Short mmCIF file of C-alpha atoms in Angstrom, two decimals:
data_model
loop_
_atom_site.label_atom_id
_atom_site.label_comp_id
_atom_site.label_asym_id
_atom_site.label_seq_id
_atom_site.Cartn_x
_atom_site.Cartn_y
_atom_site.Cartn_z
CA UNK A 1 121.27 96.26 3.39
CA UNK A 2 125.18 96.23 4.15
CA UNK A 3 124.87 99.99 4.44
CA UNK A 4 121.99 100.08 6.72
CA UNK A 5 124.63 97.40 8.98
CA UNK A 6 127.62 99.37 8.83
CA UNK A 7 125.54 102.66 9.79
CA UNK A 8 123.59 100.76 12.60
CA UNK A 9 127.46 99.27 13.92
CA UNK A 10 128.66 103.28 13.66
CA UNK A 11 125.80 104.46 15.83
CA UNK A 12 126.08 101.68 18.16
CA UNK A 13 129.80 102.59 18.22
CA UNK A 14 129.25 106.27 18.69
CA UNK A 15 126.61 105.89 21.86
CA UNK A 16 128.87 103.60 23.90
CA UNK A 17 131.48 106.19 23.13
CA UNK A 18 129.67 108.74 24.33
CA UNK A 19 128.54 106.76 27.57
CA UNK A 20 131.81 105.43 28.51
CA UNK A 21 133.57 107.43 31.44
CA UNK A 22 136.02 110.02 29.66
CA UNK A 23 139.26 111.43 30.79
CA UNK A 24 140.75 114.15 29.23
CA UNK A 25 143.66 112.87 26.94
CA UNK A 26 145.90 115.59 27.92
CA UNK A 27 144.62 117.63 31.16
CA UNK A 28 146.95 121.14 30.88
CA UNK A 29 147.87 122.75 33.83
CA UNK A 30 147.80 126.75 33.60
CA UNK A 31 149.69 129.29 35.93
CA UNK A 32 147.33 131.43 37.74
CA UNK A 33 146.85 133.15 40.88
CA UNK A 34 142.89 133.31 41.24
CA UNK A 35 139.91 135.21 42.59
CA UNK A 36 139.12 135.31 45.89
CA UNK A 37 137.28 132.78 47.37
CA UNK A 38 135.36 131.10 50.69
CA UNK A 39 135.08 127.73 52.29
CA UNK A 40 132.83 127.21 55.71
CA UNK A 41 132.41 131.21 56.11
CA UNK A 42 136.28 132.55 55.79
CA UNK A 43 137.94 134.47 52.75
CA UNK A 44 141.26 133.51 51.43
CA UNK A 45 142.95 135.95 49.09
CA UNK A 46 145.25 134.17 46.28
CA UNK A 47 148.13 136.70 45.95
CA UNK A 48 151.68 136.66 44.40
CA UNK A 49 153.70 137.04 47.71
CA UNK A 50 157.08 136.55 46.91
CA UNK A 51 158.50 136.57 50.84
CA UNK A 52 155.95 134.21 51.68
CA UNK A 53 157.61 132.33 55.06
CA UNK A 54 155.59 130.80 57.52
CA UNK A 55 155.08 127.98 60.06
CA UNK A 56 152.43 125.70 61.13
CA UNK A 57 150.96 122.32 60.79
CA UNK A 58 150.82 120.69 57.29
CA UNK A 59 149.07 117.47 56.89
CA UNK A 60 148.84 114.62 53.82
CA UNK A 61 146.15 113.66 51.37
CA UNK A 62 146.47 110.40 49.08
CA UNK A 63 143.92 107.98 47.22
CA UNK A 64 140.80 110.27 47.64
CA UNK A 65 141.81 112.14 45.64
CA UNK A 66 145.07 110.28 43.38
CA UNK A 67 143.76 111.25 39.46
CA UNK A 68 141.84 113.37 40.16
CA UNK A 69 142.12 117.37 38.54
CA UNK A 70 144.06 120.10 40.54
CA UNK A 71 142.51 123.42 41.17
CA UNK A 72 144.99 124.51 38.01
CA UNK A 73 143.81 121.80 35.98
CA UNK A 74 146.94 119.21 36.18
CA UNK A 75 146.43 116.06 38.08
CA UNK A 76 146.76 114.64 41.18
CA UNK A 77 149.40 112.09 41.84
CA UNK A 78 149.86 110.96 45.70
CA UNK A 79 153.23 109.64 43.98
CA UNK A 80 154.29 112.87 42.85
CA UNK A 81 156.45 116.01 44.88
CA UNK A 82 153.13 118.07 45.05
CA UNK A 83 151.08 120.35 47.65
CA UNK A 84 148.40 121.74 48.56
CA UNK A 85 147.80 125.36 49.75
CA UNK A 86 144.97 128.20 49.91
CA UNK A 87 146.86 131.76 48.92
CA UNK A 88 149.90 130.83 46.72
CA UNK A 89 149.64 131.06 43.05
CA UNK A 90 149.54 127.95 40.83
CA UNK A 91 151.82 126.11 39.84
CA UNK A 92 154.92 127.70 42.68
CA UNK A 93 157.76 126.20 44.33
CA UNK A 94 157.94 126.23 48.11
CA UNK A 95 160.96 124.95 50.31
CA UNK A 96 159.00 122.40 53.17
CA UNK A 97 161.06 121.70 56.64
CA UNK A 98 159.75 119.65 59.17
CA UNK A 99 160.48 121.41 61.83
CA UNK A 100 160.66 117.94 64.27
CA UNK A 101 163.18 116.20 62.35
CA UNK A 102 164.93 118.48 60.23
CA UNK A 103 163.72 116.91 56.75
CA UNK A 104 163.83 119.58 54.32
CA UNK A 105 162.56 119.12 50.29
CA UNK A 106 161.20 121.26 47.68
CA UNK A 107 157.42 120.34 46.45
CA UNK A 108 155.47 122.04 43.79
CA UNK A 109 151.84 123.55 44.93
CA UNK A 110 149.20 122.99 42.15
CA UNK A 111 146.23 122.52 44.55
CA UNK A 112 143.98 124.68 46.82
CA UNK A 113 143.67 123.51 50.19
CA UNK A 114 143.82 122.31 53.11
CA UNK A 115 140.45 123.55 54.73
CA UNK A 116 140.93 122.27 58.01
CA UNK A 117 141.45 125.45 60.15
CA UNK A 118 144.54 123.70 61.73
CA UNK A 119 146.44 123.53 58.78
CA UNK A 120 148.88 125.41 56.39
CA UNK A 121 149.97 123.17 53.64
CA UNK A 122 148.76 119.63 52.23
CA UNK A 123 150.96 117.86 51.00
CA UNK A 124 151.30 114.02 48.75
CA UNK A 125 151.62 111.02 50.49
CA UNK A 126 155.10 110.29 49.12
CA UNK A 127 156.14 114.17 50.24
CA UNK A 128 154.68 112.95 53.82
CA UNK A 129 157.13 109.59 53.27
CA UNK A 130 160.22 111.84 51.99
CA UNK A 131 159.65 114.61 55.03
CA UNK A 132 158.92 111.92 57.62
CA UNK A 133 155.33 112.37 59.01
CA UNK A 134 153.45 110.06 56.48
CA UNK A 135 152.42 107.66 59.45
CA UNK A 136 151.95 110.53 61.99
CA UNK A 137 149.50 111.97 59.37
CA UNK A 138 150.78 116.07 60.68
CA UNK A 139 153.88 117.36 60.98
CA UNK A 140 154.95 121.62 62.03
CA UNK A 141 156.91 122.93 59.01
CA UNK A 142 157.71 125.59 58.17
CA UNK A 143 157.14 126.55 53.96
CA UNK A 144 159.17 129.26 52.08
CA UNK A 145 158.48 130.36 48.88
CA UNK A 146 160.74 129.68 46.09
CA UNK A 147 159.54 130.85 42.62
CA UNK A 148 156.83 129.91 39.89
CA UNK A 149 156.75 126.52 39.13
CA UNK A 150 156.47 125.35 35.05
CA UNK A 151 153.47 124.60 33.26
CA UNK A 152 152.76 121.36 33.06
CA UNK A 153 153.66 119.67 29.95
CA UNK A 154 150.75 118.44 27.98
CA UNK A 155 152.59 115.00 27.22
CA UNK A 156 153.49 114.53 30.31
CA UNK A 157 150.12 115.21 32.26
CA UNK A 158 148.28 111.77 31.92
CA UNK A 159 148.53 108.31 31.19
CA UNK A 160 145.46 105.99 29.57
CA UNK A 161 143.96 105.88 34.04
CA UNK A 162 143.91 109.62 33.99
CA UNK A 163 147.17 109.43 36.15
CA UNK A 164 149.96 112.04 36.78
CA UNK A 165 153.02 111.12 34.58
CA UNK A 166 155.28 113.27 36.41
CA UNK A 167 158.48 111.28 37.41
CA UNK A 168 157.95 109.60 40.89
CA UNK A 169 160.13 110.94 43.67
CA UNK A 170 163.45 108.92 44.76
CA UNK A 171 164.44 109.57 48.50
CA UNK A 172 167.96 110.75 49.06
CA UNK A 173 170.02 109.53 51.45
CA UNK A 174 169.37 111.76 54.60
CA UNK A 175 171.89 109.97 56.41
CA UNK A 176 175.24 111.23 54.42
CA UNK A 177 173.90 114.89 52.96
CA UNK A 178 175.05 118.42 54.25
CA UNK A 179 173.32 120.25 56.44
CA UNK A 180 172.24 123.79 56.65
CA UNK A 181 171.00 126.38 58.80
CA UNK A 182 167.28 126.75 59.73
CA UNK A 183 166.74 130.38 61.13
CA UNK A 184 164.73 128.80 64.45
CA UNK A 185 161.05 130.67 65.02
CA UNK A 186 161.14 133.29 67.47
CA UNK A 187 162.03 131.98 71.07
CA UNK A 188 163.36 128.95 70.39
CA UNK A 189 166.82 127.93 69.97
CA UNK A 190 168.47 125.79 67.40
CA UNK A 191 169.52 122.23 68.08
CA UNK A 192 172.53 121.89 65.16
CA UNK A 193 175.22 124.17 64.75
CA UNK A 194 175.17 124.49 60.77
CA UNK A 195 177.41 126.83 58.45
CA UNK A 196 175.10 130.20 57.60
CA UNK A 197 173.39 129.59 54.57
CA UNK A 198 173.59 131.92 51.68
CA UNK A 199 171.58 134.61 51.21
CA UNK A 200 168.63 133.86 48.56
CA UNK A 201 166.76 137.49 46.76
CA UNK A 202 162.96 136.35 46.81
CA UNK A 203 162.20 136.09 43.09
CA UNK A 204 160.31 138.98 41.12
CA UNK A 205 156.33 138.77 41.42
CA UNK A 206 155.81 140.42 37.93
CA UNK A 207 154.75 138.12 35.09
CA UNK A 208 158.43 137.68 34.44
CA UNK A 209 159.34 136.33 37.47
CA UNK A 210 160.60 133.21 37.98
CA UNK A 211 159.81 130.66 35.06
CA UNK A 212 160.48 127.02 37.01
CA UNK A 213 163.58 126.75 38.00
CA UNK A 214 164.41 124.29 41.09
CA UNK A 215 161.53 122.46 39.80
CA UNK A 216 161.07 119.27 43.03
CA UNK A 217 163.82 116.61 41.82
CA UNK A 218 163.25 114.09 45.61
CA UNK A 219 166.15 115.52 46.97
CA UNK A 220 166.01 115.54 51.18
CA UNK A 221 168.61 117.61 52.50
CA UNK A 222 168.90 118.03 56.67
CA UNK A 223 168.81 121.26 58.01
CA UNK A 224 169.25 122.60 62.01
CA UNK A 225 166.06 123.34 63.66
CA UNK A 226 164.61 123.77 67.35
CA UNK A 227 165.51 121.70 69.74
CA UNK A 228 161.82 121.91 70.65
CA UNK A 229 159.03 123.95 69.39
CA UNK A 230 155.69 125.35 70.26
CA UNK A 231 151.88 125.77 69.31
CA UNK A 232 150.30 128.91 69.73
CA UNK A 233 146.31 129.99 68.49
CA UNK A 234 147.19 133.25 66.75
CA UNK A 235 144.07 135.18 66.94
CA UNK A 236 144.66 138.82 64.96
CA UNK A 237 147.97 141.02 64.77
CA UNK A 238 147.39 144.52 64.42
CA UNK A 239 149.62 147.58 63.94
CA UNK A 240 147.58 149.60 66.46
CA UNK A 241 148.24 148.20 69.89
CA UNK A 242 144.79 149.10 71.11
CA UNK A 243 142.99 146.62 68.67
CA UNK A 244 145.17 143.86 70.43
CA UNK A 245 144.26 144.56 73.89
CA UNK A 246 140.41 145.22 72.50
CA UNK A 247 140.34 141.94 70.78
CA UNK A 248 141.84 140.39 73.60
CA UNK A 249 139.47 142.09 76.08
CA UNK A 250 136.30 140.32 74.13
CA UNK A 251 138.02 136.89 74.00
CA UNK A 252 138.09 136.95 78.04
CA UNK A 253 135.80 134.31 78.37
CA UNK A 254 137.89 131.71 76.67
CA UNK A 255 141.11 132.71 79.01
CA UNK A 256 143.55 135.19 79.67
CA UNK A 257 145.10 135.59 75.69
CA UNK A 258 148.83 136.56 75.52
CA UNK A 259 149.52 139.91 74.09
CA UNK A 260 153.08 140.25 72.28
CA UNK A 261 154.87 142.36 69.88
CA UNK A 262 157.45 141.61 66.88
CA UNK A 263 158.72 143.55 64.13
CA UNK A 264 157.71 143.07 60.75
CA UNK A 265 159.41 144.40 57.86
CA UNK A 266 160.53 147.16 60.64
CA UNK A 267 157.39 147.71 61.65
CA UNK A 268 155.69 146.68 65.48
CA UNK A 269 153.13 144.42 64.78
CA UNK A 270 150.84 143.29 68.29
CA UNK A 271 149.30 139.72 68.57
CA UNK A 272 146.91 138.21 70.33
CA UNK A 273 147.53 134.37 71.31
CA UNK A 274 145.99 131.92 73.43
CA UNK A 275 148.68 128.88 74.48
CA UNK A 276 151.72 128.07 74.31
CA UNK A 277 150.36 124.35 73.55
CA UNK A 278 152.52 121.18 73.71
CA UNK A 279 150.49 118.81 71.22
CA UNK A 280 148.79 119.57 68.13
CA UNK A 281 144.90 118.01 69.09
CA UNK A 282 145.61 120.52 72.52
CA UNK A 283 146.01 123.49 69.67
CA UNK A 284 143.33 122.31 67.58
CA UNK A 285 140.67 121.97 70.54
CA UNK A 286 142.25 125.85 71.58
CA UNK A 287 141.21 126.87 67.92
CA UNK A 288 137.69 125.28 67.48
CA UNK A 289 136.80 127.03 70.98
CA UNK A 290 138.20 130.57 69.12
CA UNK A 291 136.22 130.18 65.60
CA UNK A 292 133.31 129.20 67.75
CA UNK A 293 133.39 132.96 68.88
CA UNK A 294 133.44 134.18 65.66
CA UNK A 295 137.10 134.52 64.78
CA UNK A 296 137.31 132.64 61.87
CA UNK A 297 140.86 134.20 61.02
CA UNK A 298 142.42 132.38 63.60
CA UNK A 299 144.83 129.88 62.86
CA UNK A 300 147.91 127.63 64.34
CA UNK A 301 151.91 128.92 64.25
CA UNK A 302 154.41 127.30 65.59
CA UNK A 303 157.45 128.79 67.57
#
C-alpha cells in the first residue's frame, strides 16, 4: 500500500511538472548571420558587412517583449545595452549617435527587427534613456558597425523569471566627458568643433573576425553633430543613371522626386528621393504613399 502512495505522489508530481509553464534554465545565445527572410512582402538579406554606416530613425521596444527569446536565442532585457536590427549578424557591436543631441553609446544587436518601414534600429528602453529619446519614443542616429559581439554566457543568460542577467547599464556623466568628431551626413554642417578622431580599420568579416571586444559597458560619450538635419524618402540608387530618371519618371504621380548623385566606394551612385522633410510623421506619411506604389525598398535617411 505505501508503494502504491509514493508511486501515485511521483505521478502526481511528474504531471504538474509537466503542466507548469517552463523556461529554459539556461537559454544560449549562438552567433549567426541567417537566411534570408520576409516580413509584410519585402526581403531582407542578413550579411556580414563589416563597413556597415548608416542613418535613419531608430525607435525603442520594452515590456512586450522584456524575457522574452532573441532571434539568436539569448533573452530580452529592456534593462540591458541591446538592439534590434534586420541585416546585421547576431550577436555584433554597433556604435549608436543620436544625431539631435550628440549622445553616442555602444549597444549589442541580438534581435531582428524593427519592421516598421520607418525604421533602422530598435533599440532597449534603457539604451532609449542612456541616448536621450526614451520619452520621444524615435530619435535619427546614425549606427556604425563595430565587430562581433560574444556569445552569451550560459550562466549568465537567465535568472529563475526567465530574465536577462546581463549587468544593467549605469549612465555616464555626459556632462564632464570628451567629445569627438561626428563626420556630419552629406549637406549638413557640424555644430561642435571636435579634435579628428582616429582612424578605426573595420574588423575582418571571416569567421575570425572580431571575437567581442568593446563589448556595451553604459558608457555615453558626446560627440559633434549637425547643427540641424534632414529626412529624405530614399526610393532606389542605381549605378546606371537612366534607372534613376526611369524610376523617377513612374513615381510622377506622387511629386516631382529629387534626382542626386554621390560617390560610393569611388563609384557614382544616382538616387531617387522625395523630400527634404522637417518631422519624422511628415517622412513617414511620404513613405506609406511610396510602398503604396509598390516600392517596398524604400526607406527613411537622414542628412
Amino acid at each position: 500500500m505505501k508503494r502504491c502512495c509514493a508511486a501515485l505522489v511521483l505521478a502526481l508530481v511528474l504531471v504538474v511538472a509537466a503542466c507548469a509553464p517552463r523556461i529554459a534554465d539556461k537559454p544560449v545565445g549562438t552567433y549567426k548571420v541567417g537566411n534570408p527572410y520576409t516580413i509584410n512582402g519585402v526581403w531582407y538579406y542578413p550579411k556580414e558587412d563589416p563597413f556597415y554606416d548608416e542613418t535613419g530613425v531608430a525607435s525603442w521596444y520594452g515590456e512586450d517583449f522584456h524575457g522574452k527569446q532573441t532571434a539568436n536565442g539569448e533573452v530580452y532585457n529592456m534593462q540591458a545595452l541591446t538592439a534590434a536590427h534586420r541585416t546585421l549578424p547576431l550577436p555584433s557591436i554597433v556604435r549608436v549617435t543620436n544625431l539631435e543631441n550628440g549622445r553616442s553609446m555602444r549597444l549589442r544587436v541580438n534581435d531582428r527587427g524593427p519592421y516598421s518601414r520607418g525604421r533602422i534600429l530598435d533599440v532597449s528602453k534603457r539604451a532609449a534613456d542612456l541616448l536621450g529619446f526614451q520619452r520621444n519614443g524615435t530619435a535619427r542616429v546614425r549606427v556604425q558597425y563595430e565587430g562581433r559581439g560574444r556569445v552569451a554566457d550560459p550562466t549568465q543568460s537567465a535568472d529563475i523569471d526567465g530574465h536577462s542577467r546581463l549587468p544593467d547599464a549605469k549612465a555616464a556623466p555626459v556632462t564632464s566627458v570628451a567629445a569627438t568628431q561626428l563626420p556630419p551626413p552629406a549637406g549638413a554642417t557640424a555644430a561642435l568643433a571636435a579634435p579628428a578622431p582616429r582612424p578605426i580599420a573595420p574588423p575582418a568579416a571571416g569567421p575570425e573576425a572580431d571575437q567581442g571586444s568593446g563589448e556595451p559597458d553604459g558608457v555615453v560619450t558626446r560627440q559633434a553633430v549637425p547643427a540641424s538635419t534632414r529626412l529624405w524618402v530614399q526610393v532606389g540608387s542605381f549605378t546606371i543613371q537612366s534607372n534613376a530618371t526611369r524610376l523617377a519618371g513612374t513615381l510622377s504621380s506622387l511629386g516631382s522626386a529629387s534626382l542626386s548623385t554621390v560617390l560610393l566606394n569611388g563609384k557614382p551612385m544616382h538616387r531617387v528621393r522625395f523630400g527634404p522633410f522637417n518631422a519624422v510623421d511628415e517622412a513617414d506619411r511620404m513613405l506609406d504613399r511610396v510602398i503604396g506604389s509598390g516600392q517596398n525598398g524604400a526607406q527613411i535617411i537622414v542628412e
